[in-house]
XYZ file of N, CA and C in Angstrom:
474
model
N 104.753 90.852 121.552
C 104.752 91.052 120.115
C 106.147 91.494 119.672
N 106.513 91.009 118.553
C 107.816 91.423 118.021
C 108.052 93.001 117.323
N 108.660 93.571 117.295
C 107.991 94.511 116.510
C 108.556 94.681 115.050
N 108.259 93.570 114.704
C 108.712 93.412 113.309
C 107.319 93.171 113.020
N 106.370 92.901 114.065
C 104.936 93.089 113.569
C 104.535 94.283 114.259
N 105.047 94.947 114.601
C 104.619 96.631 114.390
C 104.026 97.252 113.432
N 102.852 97.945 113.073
C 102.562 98.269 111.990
C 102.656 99.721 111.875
N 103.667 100.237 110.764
C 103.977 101.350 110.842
C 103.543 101.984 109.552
N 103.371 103.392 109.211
C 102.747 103.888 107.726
C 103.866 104.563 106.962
N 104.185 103.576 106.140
C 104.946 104.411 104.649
C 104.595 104.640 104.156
N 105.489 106.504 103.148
C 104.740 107.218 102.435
C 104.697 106.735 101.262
N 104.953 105.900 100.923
C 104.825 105.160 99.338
C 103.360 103.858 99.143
N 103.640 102.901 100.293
C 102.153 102.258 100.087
C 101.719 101.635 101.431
N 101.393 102.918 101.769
C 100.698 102.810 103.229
C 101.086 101.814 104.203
N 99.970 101.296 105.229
C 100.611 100.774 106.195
C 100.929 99.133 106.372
N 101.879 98.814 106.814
C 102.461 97.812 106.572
C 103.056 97.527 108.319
N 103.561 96.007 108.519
C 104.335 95.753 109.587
C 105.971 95.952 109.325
N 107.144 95.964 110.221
C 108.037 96.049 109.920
C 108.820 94.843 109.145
N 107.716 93.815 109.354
C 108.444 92.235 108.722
C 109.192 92.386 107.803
N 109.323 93.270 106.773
C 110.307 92.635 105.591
C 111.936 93.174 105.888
N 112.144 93.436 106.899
C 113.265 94.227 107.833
C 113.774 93.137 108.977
N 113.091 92.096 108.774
C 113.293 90.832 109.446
C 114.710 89.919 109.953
N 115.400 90.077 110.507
C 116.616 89.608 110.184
C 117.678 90.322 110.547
N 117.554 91.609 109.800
C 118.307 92.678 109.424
C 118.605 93.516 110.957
N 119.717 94.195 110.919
C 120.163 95.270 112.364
C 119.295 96.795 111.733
N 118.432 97.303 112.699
C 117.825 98.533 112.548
C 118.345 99.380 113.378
N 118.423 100.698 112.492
C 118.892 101.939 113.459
C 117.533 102.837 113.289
N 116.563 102.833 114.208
C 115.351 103.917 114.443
C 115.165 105.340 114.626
N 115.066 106.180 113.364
C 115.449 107.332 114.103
C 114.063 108.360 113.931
N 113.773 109.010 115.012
C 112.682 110.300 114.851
C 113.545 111.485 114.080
N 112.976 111.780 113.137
C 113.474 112.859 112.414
C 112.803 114.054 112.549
N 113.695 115.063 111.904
C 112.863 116.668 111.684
C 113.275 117.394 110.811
N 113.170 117.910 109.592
C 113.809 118.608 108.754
C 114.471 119.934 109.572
N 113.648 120.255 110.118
C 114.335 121.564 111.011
C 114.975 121.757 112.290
N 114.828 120.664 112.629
C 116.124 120.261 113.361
C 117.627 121.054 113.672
N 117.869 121.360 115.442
C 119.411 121.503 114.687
C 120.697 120.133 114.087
N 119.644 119.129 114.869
C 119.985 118.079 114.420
C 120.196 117.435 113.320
N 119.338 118.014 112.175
C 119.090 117.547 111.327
C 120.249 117.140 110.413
N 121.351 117.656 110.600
C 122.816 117.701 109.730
C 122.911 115.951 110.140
N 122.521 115.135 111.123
C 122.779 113.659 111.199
C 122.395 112.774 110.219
N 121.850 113.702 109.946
C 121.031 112.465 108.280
C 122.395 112.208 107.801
N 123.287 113.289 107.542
C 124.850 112.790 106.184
C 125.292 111.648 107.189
N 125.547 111.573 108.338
C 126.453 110.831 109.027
C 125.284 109.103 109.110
N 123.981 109.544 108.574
C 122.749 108.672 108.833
C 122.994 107.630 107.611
N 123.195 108.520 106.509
C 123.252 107.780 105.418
C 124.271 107.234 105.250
N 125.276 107.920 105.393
C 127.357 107.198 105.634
C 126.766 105.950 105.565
N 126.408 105.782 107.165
C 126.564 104.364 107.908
C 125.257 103.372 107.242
N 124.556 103.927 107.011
C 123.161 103.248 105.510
C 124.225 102.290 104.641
N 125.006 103.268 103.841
C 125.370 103.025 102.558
C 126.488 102.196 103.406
N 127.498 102.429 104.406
C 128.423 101.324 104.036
C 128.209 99.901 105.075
N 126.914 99.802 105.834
C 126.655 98.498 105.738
C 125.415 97.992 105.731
N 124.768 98.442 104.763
C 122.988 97.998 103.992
C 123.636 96.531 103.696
N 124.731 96.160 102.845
C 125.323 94.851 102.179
C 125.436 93.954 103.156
N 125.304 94.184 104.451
C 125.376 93.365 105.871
C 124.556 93.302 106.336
N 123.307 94.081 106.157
C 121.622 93.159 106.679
C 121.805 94.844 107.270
N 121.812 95.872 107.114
C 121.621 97.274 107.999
C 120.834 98.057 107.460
N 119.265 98.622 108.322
C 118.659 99.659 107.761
C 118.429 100.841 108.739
N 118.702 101.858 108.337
C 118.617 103.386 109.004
C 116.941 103.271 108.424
N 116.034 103.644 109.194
C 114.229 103.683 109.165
C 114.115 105.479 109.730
N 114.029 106.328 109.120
C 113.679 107.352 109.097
C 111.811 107.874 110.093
N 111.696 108.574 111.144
C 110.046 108.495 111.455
C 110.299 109.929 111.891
N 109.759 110.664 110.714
C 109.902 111.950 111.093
C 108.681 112.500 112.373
N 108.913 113.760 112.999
C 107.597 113.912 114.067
C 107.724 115.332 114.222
N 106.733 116.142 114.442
C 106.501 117.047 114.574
C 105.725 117.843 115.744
N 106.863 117.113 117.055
C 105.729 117.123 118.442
C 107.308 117.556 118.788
N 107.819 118.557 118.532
C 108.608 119.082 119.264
C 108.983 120.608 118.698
N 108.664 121.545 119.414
C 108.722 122.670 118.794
C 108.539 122.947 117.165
N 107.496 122.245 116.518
C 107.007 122.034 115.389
C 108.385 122.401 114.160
N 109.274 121.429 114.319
C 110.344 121.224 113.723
C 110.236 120.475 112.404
N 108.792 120.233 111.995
C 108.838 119.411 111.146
C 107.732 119.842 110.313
N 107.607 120.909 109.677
C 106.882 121.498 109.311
C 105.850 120.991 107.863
N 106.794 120.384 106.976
C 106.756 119.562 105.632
C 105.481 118.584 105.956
N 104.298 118.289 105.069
C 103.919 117.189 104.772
C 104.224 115.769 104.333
N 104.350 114.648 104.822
C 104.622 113.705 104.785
C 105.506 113.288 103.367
N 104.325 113.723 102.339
C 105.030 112.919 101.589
C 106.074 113.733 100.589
N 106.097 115.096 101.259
C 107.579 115.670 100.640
C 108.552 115.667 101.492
N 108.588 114.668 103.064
C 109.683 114.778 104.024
C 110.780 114.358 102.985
N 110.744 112.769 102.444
C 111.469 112.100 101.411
C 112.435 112.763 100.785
N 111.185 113.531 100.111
C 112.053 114.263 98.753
C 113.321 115.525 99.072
N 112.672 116.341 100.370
C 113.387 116.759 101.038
C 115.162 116.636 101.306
N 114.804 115.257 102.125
C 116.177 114.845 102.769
C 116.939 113.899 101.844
N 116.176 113.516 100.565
C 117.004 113.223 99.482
C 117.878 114.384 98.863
N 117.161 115.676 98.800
C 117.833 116.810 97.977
C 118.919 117.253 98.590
N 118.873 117.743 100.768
C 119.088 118.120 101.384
C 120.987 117.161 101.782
N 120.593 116.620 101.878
C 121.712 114.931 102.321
C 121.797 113.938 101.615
N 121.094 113.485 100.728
C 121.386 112.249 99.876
C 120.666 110.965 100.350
N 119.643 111.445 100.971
C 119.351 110.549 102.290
C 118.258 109.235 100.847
N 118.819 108.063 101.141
C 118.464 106.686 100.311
C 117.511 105.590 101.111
N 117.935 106.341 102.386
C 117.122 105.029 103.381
C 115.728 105.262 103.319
N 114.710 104.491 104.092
C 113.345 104.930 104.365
C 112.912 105.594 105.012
N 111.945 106.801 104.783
C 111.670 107.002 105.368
C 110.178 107.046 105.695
N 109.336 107.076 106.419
C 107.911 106.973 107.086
C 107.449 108.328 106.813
N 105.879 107.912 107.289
C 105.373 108.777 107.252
C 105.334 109.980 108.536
N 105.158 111.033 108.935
C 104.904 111.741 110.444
C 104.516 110.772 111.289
N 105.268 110.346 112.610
C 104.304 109.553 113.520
C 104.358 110.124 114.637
N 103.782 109.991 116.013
C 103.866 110.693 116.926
C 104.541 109.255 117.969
N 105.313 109.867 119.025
C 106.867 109.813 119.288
C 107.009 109.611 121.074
N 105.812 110.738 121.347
C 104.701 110.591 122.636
C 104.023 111.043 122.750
N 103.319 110.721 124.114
C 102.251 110.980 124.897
C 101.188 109.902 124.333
N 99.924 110.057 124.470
C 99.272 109.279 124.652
C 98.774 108.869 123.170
N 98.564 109.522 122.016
C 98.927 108.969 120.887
C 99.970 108.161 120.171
N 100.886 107.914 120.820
C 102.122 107.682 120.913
C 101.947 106.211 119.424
N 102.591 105.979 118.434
C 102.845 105.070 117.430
C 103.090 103.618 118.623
N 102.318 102.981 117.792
C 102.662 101.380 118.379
C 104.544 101.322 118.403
N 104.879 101.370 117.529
C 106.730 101.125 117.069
C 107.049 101.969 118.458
N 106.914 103.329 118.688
C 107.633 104.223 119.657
C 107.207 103.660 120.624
N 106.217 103.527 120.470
C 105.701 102.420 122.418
C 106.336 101.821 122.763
N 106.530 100.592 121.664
C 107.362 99.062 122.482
C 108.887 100.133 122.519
N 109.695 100.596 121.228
C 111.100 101.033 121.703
C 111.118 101.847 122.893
N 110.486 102.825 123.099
C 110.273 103.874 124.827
C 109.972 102.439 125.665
N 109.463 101.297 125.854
C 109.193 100.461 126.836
C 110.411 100.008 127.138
N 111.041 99.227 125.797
C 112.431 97.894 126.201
C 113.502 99.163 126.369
N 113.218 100.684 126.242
C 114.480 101.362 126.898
C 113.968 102.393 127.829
N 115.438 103.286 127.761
C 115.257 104.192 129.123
C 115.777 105.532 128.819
N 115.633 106.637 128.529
C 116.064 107.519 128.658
C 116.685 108.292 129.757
N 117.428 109.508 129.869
C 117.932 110.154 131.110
C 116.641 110.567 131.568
N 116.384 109.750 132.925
C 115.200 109.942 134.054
C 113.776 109.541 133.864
N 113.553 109.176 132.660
C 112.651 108.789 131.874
C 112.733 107.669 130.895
N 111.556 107.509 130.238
C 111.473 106.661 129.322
C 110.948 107.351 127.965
N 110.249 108.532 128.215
C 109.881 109.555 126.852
C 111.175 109.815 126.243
N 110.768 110.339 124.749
C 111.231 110.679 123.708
C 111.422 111.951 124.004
N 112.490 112.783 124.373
C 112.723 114.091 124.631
C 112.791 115.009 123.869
N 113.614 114.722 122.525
C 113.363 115.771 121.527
C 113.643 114.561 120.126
N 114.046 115.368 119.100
C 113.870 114.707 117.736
C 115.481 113.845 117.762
N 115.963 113.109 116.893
C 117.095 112.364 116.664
C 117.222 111.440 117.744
N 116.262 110.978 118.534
C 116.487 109.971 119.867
C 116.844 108.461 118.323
N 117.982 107.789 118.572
C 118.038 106.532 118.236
C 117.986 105.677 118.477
N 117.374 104.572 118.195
C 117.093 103.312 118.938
C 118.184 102.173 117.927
N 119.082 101.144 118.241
C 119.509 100.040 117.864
C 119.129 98.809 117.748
N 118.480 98.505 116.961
C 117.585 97.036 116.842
C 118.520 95.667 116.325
N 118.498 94.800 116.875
C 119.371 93.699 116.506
C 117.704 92.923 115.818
N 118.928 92.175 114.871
C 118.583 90.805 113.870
C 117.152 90.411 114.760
N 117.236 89.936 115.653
C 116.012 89.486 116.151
C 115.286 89.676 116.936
N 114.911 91.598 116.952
C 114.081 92.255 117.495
C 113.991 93.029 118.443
N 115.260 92.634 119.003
C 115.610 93.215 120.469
C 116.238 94.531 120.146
N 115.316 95.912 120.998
C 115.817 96.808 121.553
C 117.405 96.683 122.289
N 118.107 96.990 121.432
C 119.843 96.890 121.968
C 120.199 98.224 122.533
N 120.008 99.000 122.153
C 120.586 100.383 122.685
C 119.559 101.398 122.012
N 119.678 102.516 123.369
C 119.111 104.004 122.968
C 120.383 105.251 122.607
N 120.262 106.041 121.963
C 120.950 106.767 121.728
C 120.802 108.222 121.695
N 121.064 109.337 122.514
C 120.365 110.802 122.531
C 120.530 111.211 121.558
N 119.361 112.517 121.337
C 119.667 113.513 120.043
C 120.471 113.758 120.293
N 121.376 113.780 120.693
C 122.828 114.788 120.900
C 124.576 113.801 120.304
N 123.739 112.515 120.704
C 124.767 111.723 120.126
C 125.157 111.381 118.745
N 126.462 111.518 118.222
C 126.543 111.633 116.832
C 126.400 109.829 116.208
N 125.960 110.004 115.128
C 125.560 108.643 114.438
C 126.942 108.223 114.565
N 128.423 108.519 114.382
C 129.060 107.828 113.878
C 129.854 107.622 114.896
N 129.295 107.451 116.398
C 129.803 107.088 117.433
C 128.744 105.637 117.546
N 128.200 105.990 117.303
C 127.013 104.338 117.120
C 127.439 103.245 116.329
N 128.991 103.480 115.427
C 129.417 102.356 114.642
C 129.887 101.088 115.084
N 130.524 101.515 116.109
C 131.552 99.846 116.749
C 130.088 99.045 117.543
N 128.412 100.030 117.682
C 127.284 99.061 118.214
C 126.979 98.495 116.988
N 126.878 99.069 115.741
C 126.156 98.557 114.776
C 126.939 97.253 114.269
N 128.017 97.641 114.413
C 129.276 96.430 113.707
C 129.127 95.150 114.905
N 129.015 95.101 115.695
C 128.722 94.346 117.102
C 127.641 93.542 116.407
N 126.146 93.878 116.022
C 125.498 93.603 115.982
C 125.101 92.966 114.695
N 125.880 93.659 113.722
C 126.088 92.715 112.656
C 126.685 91.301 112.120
N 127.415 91.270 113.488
C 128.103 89.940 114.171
C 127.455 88.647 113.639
């Protein structure tokens, strides 16, 4: 399955597949408002805003399976990280990230990659790089800054 037929739940009109993202280079990210991470959203949106005009979407999936970092109800994560960062991209509703509930979307990306020693989602800001036609291209740690991920995204916009 592609996972552009992934069916994932947005907080605006419920659940949907990723299809209309079709085409386009995706950057996947698990979010957390409380995060120490969380300061990646500015560097999240940077790279949103300066190449959305080239087929690029930053997909926001906030989760709250890690030291309950994510405290907010769904549908004020949004409003949140709009006030907080400026944040324009989409974002989802809470999904879970692992274990055995684990979101269809986090399944297939934890499958086509690999983490250090693993394949789980270790903490919040794990990024995934999605090319034009579906393929899991790269993983990226919470620890890694978004705007070291540019010369992959520009690659891929190719």
């Amino acid at each position: 399955m592609s996972i552009f037929d992934v069916k994932v739940e947005s907080v605006d009109d419920g659940t949907h597949t990723l299809q209309p993202y079709e085409g386009n280079v995706l950057l996947v990210v698990n979010t957390a408002s409380k995060c120490g991470f969380a300061s990646q959203m500015n560097q999240l949106q940077q790279l949103y805003d300066q190449y959305k005009d080239q087929g690029f979407y930053v997909l926001g999936f906030p989760s709250d399976q890690f030291m309950n970092q994510e405290p907010l109800d769904s549908e004020e994560i949004p409003d949140y990280f709009r006030e907080k960062y400026g944040v324009t991209f989409p974002m989802f509703k809470k999904t879970t990230v692992r274990g055995e509930n684990i979101s269809p979307l986090f399944e297939q990306l934890t499958y086509e990659t690999r983490g250090v020693g693993s394949n789980k989602i270790k903490w919040n800001f794990t990024k995934f790089l999605v090319g034009r036609d579906g393929t899991v291209l790269y993983r990226y740690s919470p620890s890694t800054n978004p705007e070291k991920i540019e010369t992959d995204i520009k690659e891929a916009l190719k």
